DNA sequence: TCTGGGGTCCTAGGACCC
DNA sequence: TCTGGGGTCCTAGGACCC
């Protein structure tokens, strides 16, 4: 049996803890550069604000309906999340933190009334931390997600589901026919794993509800869609196919990407941005004690504009897998140099680290080969991280001579460059568009 | 004018092997 | 005219999640 604990309108709820005056009024939290709404209070949802809706499309609600928009404060949300997760963990023996506001709890071996226990945990999170949350309980992760959706809807939209499921919905207590009724009342697209594409295809095929999906023959689901959909069908029928993830599992990719506040054309600001992204990514890499093998850099124009479009990415292999900021920044800038073309209004750039592996292996090899260099690098990076941890992100950065150069220098270099420039380095990056 | 920032997994098809 | 039948690995792209 699984429980899914999910903070309601999480970012908005975090803000309300520190600004209780926001209670009861429509609030949205905006993404980076205040681009679009990434969290909405119930009142904002009632106004019709959609997830990830651009701010310029909804800003008129500020005047007409008193909508309040806040810039995101991710450091705060991360901290609130940690506290919420540690309380949620008390519900059962195992926990998988699934996102900043959700965790699955394994309930195997938990005795007593699951619903009462969940209610108690819920009110503890509310009174100790100030975050309202909902709990769904079911025999599979997909059904626990579904139950959580029922719990939230029953509370927020009276009439959508029986009111006794509000806040905590425990499917383990229900007859199969009662579960079927709930599934019947649920759009197929609200099921975990069914996105817009497959949802549309299912509806075209006459399957509009979650109950319809549960009735689909698993073999047909696999043949017509994929093993993912087949797995979802089985999970809806109560057969657990997805287990709780090991919490210690390190990430397989680490990304740092941003949209720019305004279009960027010149090379200089790009160098600064990409250096920053690469440094941040390297920090994240070290925090999970991994090394990266490849660095991917991309730049692109805005697909929403009519301007000439440009989108390129490149993978630069590191000579030796590492987590060293200067090596990763250098690789990222090398890649940027290869894909940059003047004359485009770039809207976004990013750095991704790939081919991640545990750090221990390479460190050992490096220490054998170059004991001094290996130790010095590791110490330098440790110092960097601890200073930034204490004094705030970006307090110390790794310098790069290239950052100091003016855009003019760079445009001259661009002009001088011949098509054969890619042969300048031995680790030739692999380009793709 | 203004459109997020992360992640995961699966699949089809090509290259290559014997 | 007729042109094998497997297998593996890699990559790009698609679909999904919050």
Short mmCIF file of C-alpha atoms (C1' of nucleotides) in Angstrom, two decimals:
data_model
loop_
_atom_site.label_atom_id
_atom_site.label_comp_id
_atom_site.label_asym_id
_atom_site.label_seq_id
_atom_site.Cartn_x
_atom_site.Cartn_y
_atom_site.Cartn_z
CA UNK A 1 0.00 0.00 0.00
CA UNK A 2 1.22 3.49 -0.87
CA UNK A 3 0.37 6.99 0.28
CA UNK A 4 1.01 10.12 -1.72
CA UNK A 5 1.41 13.27 0.37
CA UNK A 6 1.17 16.44 -1.70
CA UNK A 7 1.34 20.06 -0.59
CA UNK A 8 -1.57 22.11 -1.91
CA UNK A 9 -0.62 24.92 -4.32
CA UNK A 10 2.80 24.52 -2.78
CA UNK A 11 4.66 27.73 -3.69
CA UNK A 12 1.62 29.85 -2.92
CA UNK A 13 1.18 28.08 0.43
CA UNK A 14 4.85 28.75 1.29
CA UNK A 15 4.39 32.46 0.56
CA UNK A 16 1.24 32.59 2.65
CA UNK A 17 3.08 31.23 5.69
CA UNK A 18 5.08 34.45 5.76
CA UNK A 19 2.32 36.73 4.46
CA UNK A 20 -0.94 35.60 6.05
CA UNK A 21 -2.68 38.59 4.48
CA UNK A 22 -2.56 36.68 1.21
CA UNK A 23 -5.00 34.15 2.62
CA UNK A 24 -8.29 34.06 0.75
CA UNK A 25 -7.21 36.20 -2.19
CA UNK A 26 -6.11 35.06 -5.65
CA UNK A 27 -2.31 34.61 -5.75
CA UNK A 28 0.09 33.31 -8.36
CA UNK A 29 3.83 32.65 -8.10
CA UNK A 30 5.71 33.52 -11.28
CA UNK A 31 8.64 31.73 -12.88
CA UNK A 32 12.09 33.13 -13.59
CA UNK A 33 11.88 36.63 -15.12
CA UNK A 34 8.24 36.67 -14.02
CA UNK A 35 7.46 34.86 -17.26
CA UNK A 36 4.51 32.68 -16.35
CA UNK A 37 2.44 31.35 -13.46
CA UNK A 38 3.94 28.23 -11.88
CA UNK A 39 1.69 28.06 -8.82
CA UNK A 40 -1.86 29.25 -8.29
CA UNK A 41 -4.01 29.62 -5.22
CA UNK A 42 -7.50 28.10 -5.37
CA UNK A 43 -8.87 31.60 -5.90
CA UNK A 44 -6.54 32.11 -8.88
CA UNK A 45 -7.56 28.72 -10.31
CA UNK A 46 -11.19 29.81 -9.95
CA UNK A 47 -10.37 32.87 -12.06
CA UNK A 48 -9.30 30.51 -14.82
CA UNK A 49 -5.52 30.96 -14.53
CA UNK A 50 -3.88 27.93 -16.14
CA UNK A 51 -0.66 26.23 -15.11
CA UNK A 52 2.35 27.87 -16.85
CA UNK A 53 0.14 30.54 -18.37
CA UNK A 54 2.16 33.58 -19.49
CA UNK A 55 1.89 36.51 -17.13
CA UNK A 56 1.06 38.97 -19.90
CA UNK A 57 -2.09 36.97 -20.63
CA UNK A 58 -3.39 37.22 -17.06
CA UNK A 59 -2.02 40.48 -15.74
CA UNK A 60 -5.33 42.21 -16.43
CA UNK A 61 -6.71 40.17 -13.50
CA UNK A 62 -4.53 42.27 -11.21
CA UNK A 63 -6.87 45.23 -11.74
CA UNK A 64 -10.14 43.44 -12.29
CA UNK A 65 -9.95 40.75 -9.59
CA UNK A 66 -7.16 41.74 -7.25
CA UNK A 67 -4.82 38.97 -8.42
CA UNK A 68 -1.50 39.15 -6.58
CA UNK A 69 1.63 37.96 -8.40
CA UNK A 70 4.85 37.09 -6.59
CA UNK A 71 8.30 36.32 -7.96
CA UNK A 72 9.44 32.82 -7.08
CA UNK A 73 11.76 32.30 -4.14
CA UNK A 74 13.06 28.78 -4.70
CA UNK A 75 15.47 28.80 -1.78
CA UNK A 76 12.52 29.34 0.55
CA UNK A 77 10.43 26.62 -1.10
CA UNK A 78 13.27 24.13 -0.88
CA UNK A 79 13.65 24.77 2.81
CA UNK A 80 9.90 24.46 3.47
CA UNK A 81 9.90 21.28 1.41
CA UNK A 82 12.62 19.69 3.56
CA UNK A 83 10.56 20.31 6.69
CA UNK A 84 7.37 19.01 5.16
CA UNK A 85 9.10 15.87 3.88
CA UNK A 86 10.58 15.03 7.25
CA UNK A 87 7.14 15.13 8.86
CA UNK A 88 5.53 13.18 6.01
CA UNK A 89 8.19 10.50 6.46
CA UNK A 90 6.59 9.62 9.78
CA UNK A 91 3.63 8.05 8.03
CA UNK A 92 5.42 4.84 7.04
CA UNK A 93 8.73 2.99 6.94
CA UNK A 94 9.89 4.17 3.49
CA UNK A 95 9.68 7.41 1.58
CA UNK A 96 10.39 8.47 -1.98
CA UNK A 97 10.61 12.21 -2.47
CA UNK A 98 9.06 12.59 -5.87
CA UNK A 99 9.11 16.35 -6.34
CA UNK A 100 9.48 19.49 -4.25
CA UNK A 101 5.95 19.12 -2.91
CA UNK A 102 5.16 15.41 -3.17
CA UNK A 103 6.39 12.24 -1.58
CA UNK A 104 5.30 8.63 -1.77
CA UNK A 105 5.26 6.73 1.50
CA UNK A 106 5.49 2.95 1.56
CA UNK A 107 2.89 1.71 4.05
CA UNK A 108 3.85 -1.96 4.24
CA UNK A 109 3.64 -3.15 7.81
CA UNK A 110 1.84 -0.06 9.05
CA UNK A 111 -0.96 -1.06 11.40
CA UNK A 112 -4.01 0.82 12.49
CA UNK A 113 -6.35 3.14 10.68
CA UNK A 114 -4.43 4.58 7.72
CA UNK A 115 -6.91 7.36 7.23
CA UNK A 116 -6.74 8.49 10.86
CA UNK A 117 -2.95 8.36 10.82
CA UNK A 118 -2.88 10.41 7.62
CA UNK A 119 -5.25 12.98 9.06
CA UNK A 120 -3.03 13.34 12.12
CA UNK A 121 0.11 13.73 9.98
CA UNK A 122 -1.69 16.23 7.79
CA UNK A 123 -2.67 18.44 10.70
CA UNK A 124 0.81 18.23 12.14
CA UNK A 125 2.28 19.54 8.85
CA UNK A 126 -0.35 22.27 8.83
CA UNK A 127 0.22 23.44 12.39
CA UNK A 128 4.00 23.02 12.57
CA UNK A 129 4.91 24.26 9.11
CA UNK A 130 1.81 25.99 7.85
CA UNK A 131 1.44 24.04 4.60
CA UNK A 132 -1.94 22.42 3.85
CA UNK A 133 -1.63 19.10 2.11
CA UNK A 134 -3.71 16.19 0.86
CA UNK A 135 -3.10 12.47 1.13
CA UNK A 136 -4.11 9.69 -1.26
CA UNK A 137 -3.82 6.04 -0.29
CA UNK A 138 -3.97 3.13 -2.72
CA UNK A 139 -2.51 -0.29 -3.50
CA UNK A 140 -0.35 1.11 -6.35
CA UNK A 141 1.47 4.36 -6.91
CA UNK A 142 -0.87 5.26 -9.76
CA UNK A 143 -3.91 4.66 -7.54
CA UNK A 144 -2.33 6.64 -4.69
CA UNK A 145 -1.83 9.53 -7.12
CA UNK A 146 -5.40 9.12 -8.24
CA UNK A 147 -6.66 9.08 -4.65
CA UNK A 148 -4.67 12.21 -3.95
CA UNK A 149 -6.34 13.89 -6.89
CA UNK A 150 -9.72 12.83 -5.50
CA UNK A 151 -8.81 14.20 -2.06
CA UNK A 152 -7.81 17.56 -3.52
CA UNK A 153 -10.77 17.89 -5.86
CA UNK A 154 -13.30 16.84 -3.22
CA UNK A 155 -11.99 19.65 -1.04
CA UNK A 156 -11.60 22.35 -3.68
CA UNK A 157 -14.52 21.60 -6.00
CA UNK A 158 -17.54 20.50 -3.96
CA UNK A 159 -19.64 18.05 -5.91
CA UNK A 160 -16.76 16.63 -7.95
CA UNK A 161 -16.39 13.65 -5.59
CA UNK A 162 -18.10 12.61 -2.32
CA UNK A 163 -17.08 15.04 0.38
CA UNK A 164 -15.88 12.32 2.77
CA UNK A 165 -12.82 11.91 0.52
CA UNK A 166 -11.72 15.52 1.03
CA UNK A 167 -8.14 15.97 2.32
CA UNK A 168 -7.49 12.25 2.77
CA UNK A 169 -8.79 9.64 0.36
CA UNK A 170 -8.12 6.04 1.38
CA UNK A 171 -8.97 3.59 -1.38
CA UNK A 172 -7.99 0.61 0.77
CA UNK A 173 -11.17 1.09 2.76
CA UNK A 174 -13.47 1.04 -0.27
CA UNK A 175 -15.22 -1.72 -2.18
CA UNK A 176 -14.03 -2.24 -5.73
CA UNK A 177 -17.35 -0.89 -6.99
CA UNK A 178 -16.84 2.33 -5.03
CA UNK A 179 -13.37 2.74 -6.52
CA UNK A 180 -14.89 2.17 -9.95
CA UNK A 181 -17.39 4.95 -9.33
CA UNK A 182 -14.56 7.33 -8.53
CA UNK A 183 -12.67 6.21 -11.65
CA UNK A 184 -15.82 6.70 -13.69
CA UNK A 185 -16.02 10.32 -12.53
CA UNK A 186 -12.41 11.02 -13.54
CA UNK A 187 -11.17 12.24 -16.90
CA UNK A 188 -8.63 9.88 -18.44
CA UNK A 189 -6.18 12.76 -18.80
CA UNK A 190 -6.09 13.21 -15.02
CA UNK A 191 -4.40 9.86 -14.58
CA UNK A 192 -0.68 9.85 -13.83
CA UNK A 193 1.19 8.88 -16.99
CA UNK A 194 -1.52 9.98 -19.43
CA UNK A 195 -0.50 13.26 -20.98
CA UNK A 196 -2.19 15.44 -23.58
CA UNK A 197 -1.10 13.32 -26.55
CA UNK A 198 -2.13 9.91 -25.36
CA UNK A 199 -5.18 11.36 -23.63
CA UNK A 200 -6.39 12.71 -26.96
CA UNK A 201 -5.80 9.40 -28.73
CA UNK A 202 -7.64 7.53 -25.98
CA UNK A 203 -10.65 9.83 -26.21
CA UNK A 204 -10.70 9.46 -29.98
CA UNK A 205 -10.77 5.73 -29.40
CA UNK A 206 -13.78 6.08 -27.12
CA UNK A 207 -11.97 5.95 -23.78
CA UNK A 208 -12.76 9.15 -21.94
CA UNK A 209 -12.64 8.16 -18.27
CA UNK A 210 -10.15 6.55 -15.94
CA UNK A 211 -12.61 3.66 -15.55
CA UNK A 212 -12.53 3.12 -19.31
CA UNK A 213 -8.74 3.04 -19.24
CA UNK A 214 -8.78 0.50 -16.40
CA UNK A 215 -11.04 -1.73 -18.54
CA UNK A 216 -8.69 -1.60 -21.53
CA UNK A 217 -6.97 -4.90 -22.22
CA UNK A 218 -3.31 -4.51 -21.13
CA UNK A 219 -2.02 -6.26 -24.25
CA UNK A 220 -4.03 -3.87 -26.42
CA UNK A 221 -2.71 -0.94 -24.41
CA UNK A 222 0.80 -2.11 -25.13
CA UNK A 223 0.21 -2.73 -28.83
CA UNK A 224 -1.61 0.54 -29.46
CA UNK A 225 0.45 2.77 -27.21
CA UNK A 226 3.43 1.60 -25.20
CA UNK A 227 4.56 -0.41 -22.24
CA UNK A 228 4.08 2.74 -20.18
CA UNK A 229 0.37 2.83 -20.91
CA UNK A 230 0.11 -0.90 -20.30
CA UNK A 231 1.72 -0.41 -16.92
CA UNK A 232 -0.71 2.39 -16.11
CA UNK A 233 -3.66 0.13 -16.98
CA UNK A 234 -2.38 -2.63 -14.70
CA UNK A 235 -1.72 -0.18 -11.89
CA UNK A 236 -5.26 1.16 -12.19
CA UNK A 237 -6.47 -2.41 -11.79
CA UNK A 238 -4.57 -2.67 -8.54
CA UNK A 239 -1.50 -4.58 -9.73
CA UNK A 240 1.59 -2.74 -8.49
CA UNK A 241 4.11 -2.36 -11.31
CA UNK A 242 6.03 0.70 -10.10
CA UNK A 243 8.02 0.34 -6.91
CA UNK A 244 9.25 2.98 -4.54
CA UNK A 245 12.49 4.48 -5.84
CA UNK A 246 15.61 4.16 -3.77
CA UNK A 247 15.97 7.59 -2.18
CA UNK A 248 19.74 7.46 -2.48
CA UNK A 249 19.64 7.15 -6.27
CA UNK A 250 21.76 9.98 -7.70
CA UNK A 251 20.54 11.93 -10.70
CA UNK A 252 21.56 10.77 -14.14
CA UNK A 253 21.60 14.24 -15.63
CA UNK A 254 22.05 17.68 -14.14
CA UNK A 255 20.87 20.76 -15.93
CA UNK A 256 21.03 24.47 -15.42
CA UNK A 257 19.11 26.48 -18.01
CA UNK A 258 17.44 29.89 -18.08
CA UNK A 259 15.39 32.08 -20.32
CA UNK A 260 16.82 35.57 -20.63
CA UNK A 261 14.87 38.57 -19.44
CA UNK A 262 15.43 40.15 -22.84
CA UNK A 263 16.84 38.77 -26.09
CA UNK A 264 20.62 38.38 -26.18
CA UNK A 265 22.58 38.72 -29.41
CA UNK A 266 26.13 39.53 -28.34
CA UNK A 267 28.68 36.95 -27.42
CA UNK A 268 29.94 38.49 -24.18
CA UNK A 269 26.74 38.19 -22.14
CA UNK A 270 26.33 34.64 -23.41
CA UNK A 271 29.77 33.73 -22.15
CA UNK A 272 28.85 35.08 -18.75
CA UNK A 273 25.53 33.26 -18.69
CA UNK A 274 26.96 29.94 -19.81
CA UNK A 275 29.82 30.24 -17.30
CA UNK A 276 27.27 30.81 -14.58
CA UNK A 277 25.12 27.85 -15.65
CA UNK A 278 28.14 25.58 -15.86
CA UNK A 279 29.30 26.63 -12.38
CA UNK A 280 25.88 26.00 -10.88
CA UNK A 281 25.63 22.64 -12.58
CA UNK A 282 29.09 21.68 -11.29
CA UNK A 283 28.00 22.60 -7.76
CA UNK A 284 24.95 20.38 -8.03
CA UNK A 285 27.18 17.65 -9.41
CA UNK A 286 29.52 17.82 -6.42
CA UNK A 287 26.62 17.89 -3.99
CA UNK A 288 25.69 14.39 -5.12
CA UNK A 289 29.34 13.29 -5.28
CA UNK A 290 29.28 12.53 -8.97
CA UNK A 291 31.54 13.19 -11.90
CA UNK A 292 30.32 14.11 -15.37
CA UNK A 293 31.65 12.69 -18.61
CA UNK A 294 29.97 15.06 -21.07
CA UNK A 295 28.92 18.69 -21.04
CA UNK A 296 26.07 19.79 -23.30
CA UNK A 297 25.52 23.45 -24.13
CA UNK A 298 22.56 24.83 -26.02
CA UNK A 299 21.33 28.21 -27.15
CA UNK A 300 18.09 29.03 -28.86
CA UNK A 301 15.83 31.81 -30.00
CA UNK A 302 12.26 32.13 -28.80
CA UNK A 303 9.88 29.78 -30.61
CA UNK A 304 7.09 32.26 -29.77
CA UNK A 305 8.55 35.03 -31.90
CA UNK A 306 8.53 35.56 -35.62
CA UNK A 307 12.26 36.33 -35.69
CA UNK A 308 14.68 34.06 -37.56
CA UNK A 309 14.96 30.90 -35.51
CA UNK A 310 18.21 29.40 -34.32
CA UNK A 311 18.66 26.43 -32.05
CA UNK A 312 21.89 24.53 -31.57
CA UNK A 313 23.34 22.25 -29.01
CA UNK A 314 26.66 20.54 -28.73
CA UNK A 315 28.13 17.84 -26.55
CA UNK A 316 31.68 18.40 -25.40
CA UNK A 317 33.30 15.34 -23.83
CA UNK A 318 35.49 16.09 -20.83
CA UNK A 319 38.99 14.82 -21.21
CA UNK A 320 38.55 13.03 -17.94
CA UNK A 321 35.26 12.78 -16.06
CA UNK A 322 35.30 15.28 -13.20
CA UNK A 323 33.28 17.71 -11.11
CA UNK A 324 35.79 20.51 -11.37
CA UNK A 325 34.16 23.86 -12.03
CA UNK A 326 36.94 25.27 -14.18
CA UNK A 327 37.09 22.21 -16.43
CA UNK A 328 33.32 22.16 -16.82
CA UNK A 329 33.14 25.90 -17.51
CA UNK A 330 35.93 25.59 -20.06
CA UNK A 331 34.16 22.74 -21.83
CA UNK A 332 30.89 24.66 -21.86
CA UNK A 333 32.57 27.76 -23.31
CA UNK A 334 34.32 25.63 -25.90
CA UNK A 335 30.94 24.31 -26.93
CA UNK A 336 29.40 27.77 -26.93
CA UNK A 337 32.14 29.01 -29.20
CA UNK A 338 31.36 26.26 -31.68
CA UNK A 339 27.61 26.85 -31.83
CA UNK A 340 27.40 30.63 -31.51
CA UNK A 341 26.31 32.56 -34.58
CA UNK A 342 25.83 36.31 -34.45
CA UNK A 343 22.62 37.91 -35.66
CA UNK A 344 20.02 35.97 -33.70
CA UNK A 345 17.90 37.15 -30.81
CA UNK A 346 18.62 34.38 -28.36
CA UNK A 347 16.02 33.73 -25.68
CA UNK A 348 17.43 30.85 -23.74
CA UNK A 349 20.64 28.99 -23.00
CA UNK A 350 21.63 26.14 -20.77
CA UNK A 351 24.24 23.65 -19.69
CA UNK A 352 23.57 19.98 -18.98
CA UNK A 353 25.94 17.49 -17.43
CA UNK A 354 25.63 13.93 -18.66
CA UNK A 355 27.28 10.55 -18.33
CA UNK A 356 27.32 10.96 -14.58
CA UNK A 357 29.06 8.43 -12.37
CA UNK A 358 30.22 8.19 -8.77
CA UNK A 359 33.16 10.48 -8.06
CA UNK A 360 35.15 7.92 -6.10
CA UNK A 361 36.37 6.01 -9.13
CA UNK A 362 38.06 8.87 -10.97
CA UNK A 363 39.41 10.45 -7.83
CA UNK A 364 41.19 7.25 -7.08
CA UNK A 365 42.69 7.05 -10.55
CA UNK A 366 43.65 10.70 -10.56
CA UNK A 367 45.36 10.36 -7.19
CA UNK A 368 47.40 7.48 -8.52
CA UNK A 369 48.49 9.43 -11.58
CA UNK A 370 48.79 12.98 -10.27
CA UNK A 371 48.48 12.93 -6.50
CA UNK A 372 49.18 16.65 -6.03
CA UNK A 373 46.85 17.91 -8.74
CA UNK A 374 44.02 15.62 -7.65
CA UNK A 375 44.14 16.70 -4.03
CA UNK A 376 44.50 20.38 -4.80
CA UNK A 377 41.51 20.44 -7.14
CA UNK A 378 39.35 18.59 -4.67
CA UNK A 379 40.34 20.94 -1.86
CA UNK A 380 39.75 24.01 -3.97
CA UNK A 381 36.25 22.85 -4.91
CA UNK A 382 35.45 21.96 -1.31
CA UNK A 383 36.47 25.44 -0.22
CA UNK A 384 34.40 26.99 -2.98
CA UNK A 385 31.30 25.04 -1.99
CA UNK A 386 31.60 25.67 1.71
CA UNK A 387 32.05 29.43 1.25
CA UNK A 388 29.07 29.58 -1.10
CA UNK A 389 27.05 27.42 1.23
CA UNK A 390 27.72 29.76 4.12
CA UNK A 391 27.62 33.15 2.42
CA UNK A 392 25.14 32.51 -0.34
CA UNK A 393 25.25 31.23 -3.87
CA UNK A 394 27.75 32.98 -6.11
CA UNK A 395 29.78 34.57 -3.29
CA UNK A 396 32.88 33.11 -4.90
CA UNK A 397 33.15 32.20 -8.54
CA UNK A 398 35.80 30.57 -10.62
CA UNK A 399 37.30 33.24 -12.84
CA UNK A 400 37.75 32.89 -16.54
CA UNK A 401 39.93 35.15 -18.64
CA UNK A 402 37.33 34.92 -21.35
CA UNK A 403 34.67 36.62 -19.28
CA UNK A 404 36.73 39.80 -19.16
CA UNK A 405 36.86 40.15 -22.90
CA UNK A 406 34.47 42.53 -24.53
CA UNK A 407 31.86 41.47 -27.03
CA UNK A 408 33.88 43.37 -29.61
CA UNK A 409 36.87 41.10 -29.09
CA UNK A 410 34.66 38.17 -29.64
CA UNK A 411 33.04 39.38 -32.79
CA UNK A 412 36.49 39.98 -34.25
CA UNK A 413 37.48 36.45 -33.39
CA UNK A 414 34.34 35.16 -34.95
CA UNK A 415 35.20 36.88 -38.19
CA UNK A 416 38.72 35.56 -38.25
CA UNK A 417 37.63 32.03 -37.69
CA UNK A 418 37.82 29.67 -40.62
CA UNK A 419 35.49 26.71 -41.10
CA UNK A 420 38.34 24.46 -40.09
CA UNK A 421 38.29 25.81 -36.55
CA UNK A 422 36.86 22.64 -35.11
CA UNK A 423 40.18 20.92 -35.58
CA UNK A 424 41.77 23.20 -32.99
CA UNK A 425 41.08 20.78 -30.19
CA UNK A 426 41.53 17.06 -30.01
CA UNK A 427 38.32 16.24 -28.18
CA UNK A 428 36.21 17.25 -31.11
CA UNK A 429 32.68 18.05 -29.96
CA UNK A 430 29.83 16.27 -31.60
CA UNK A 431 27.46 18.83 -33.09
CA UNK A 432 23.79 18.39 -33.59
CA UNK A 433 20.98 20.75 -34.30
"C1'" DT B 1 6.47 43.90 -25.14
"C1'" DC B 2 5.77 39.80 -22.30
"C1'" DT B 3 5.73 32.52 -22.88
"C1'" DG B 4 9.71 28.01 -16.66
"C1'" DG B 5 13.23 24.88 -15.25
"C1'" DG B 6 14.06 21.10 -14.18
"C1'" DG B 7 13.85 15.69 -14.71
"C1'" DT B 8 12.66 10.39 -16.35
"C1'" DC B 9 11.90 6.58 -19.48
"C1'" DC B 10 10.84 4.33 -23.92
"C1'" DT B 11 11.19 3.52 -28.87
"C1'" DA B 12 12.48 3.45 -33.63
"C1'" DG B 13 15.97 3.21 -36.64
"C1'" DG B 14 20.72 3.09 -38.07
"C1'" DA B 15 25.35 1.15 -37.69
"C1'" DC B 16 27.72 -2.63 -36.98
"C1'" DC B 17 28.75 -7.62 -36.03
"C1'" DC B 18 28.92 -12.62 -37.29
"C1'" DT C 1 15.50 -13.37 -61.46
"C1'" DC C 2 17.01 -14.51 -57.07
"C1'" DT C 3 20.02 -11.06 -52.36
"C1'" DG C 4 19.88 -14.11 -44.54
"C1'" DG C 5 18.81 -13.82 -40.02
"C1'" DG C 6 19.80 -12.94 -36.28
"C1'" DG C 7 22.08 -9.99 -32.41
"C1'" DT C 8 23.92 -5.51 -29.87
"C1'" DC C 9 24.71 -0.76 -29.14
"C1'" DC C 10 23.91 4.02 -29.78
"C1'" DT C 11 21.30 8.15 -30.67
"C1'" DA C 12 17.58 11.29 -31.53
"C1'" DG C 13 13.26 12.23 -30.61
"C1'" DG C 14 8.96 11.70 -28.28
"C1'" DA C 15 6.08 11.42 -24.33
"C1'" DC C 16 5.49 12.05 -19.80
"C1'" DC C 17 6.09 14.17 -14.87
"C1'" DC C 18 5.94 18.44 -11.50
#
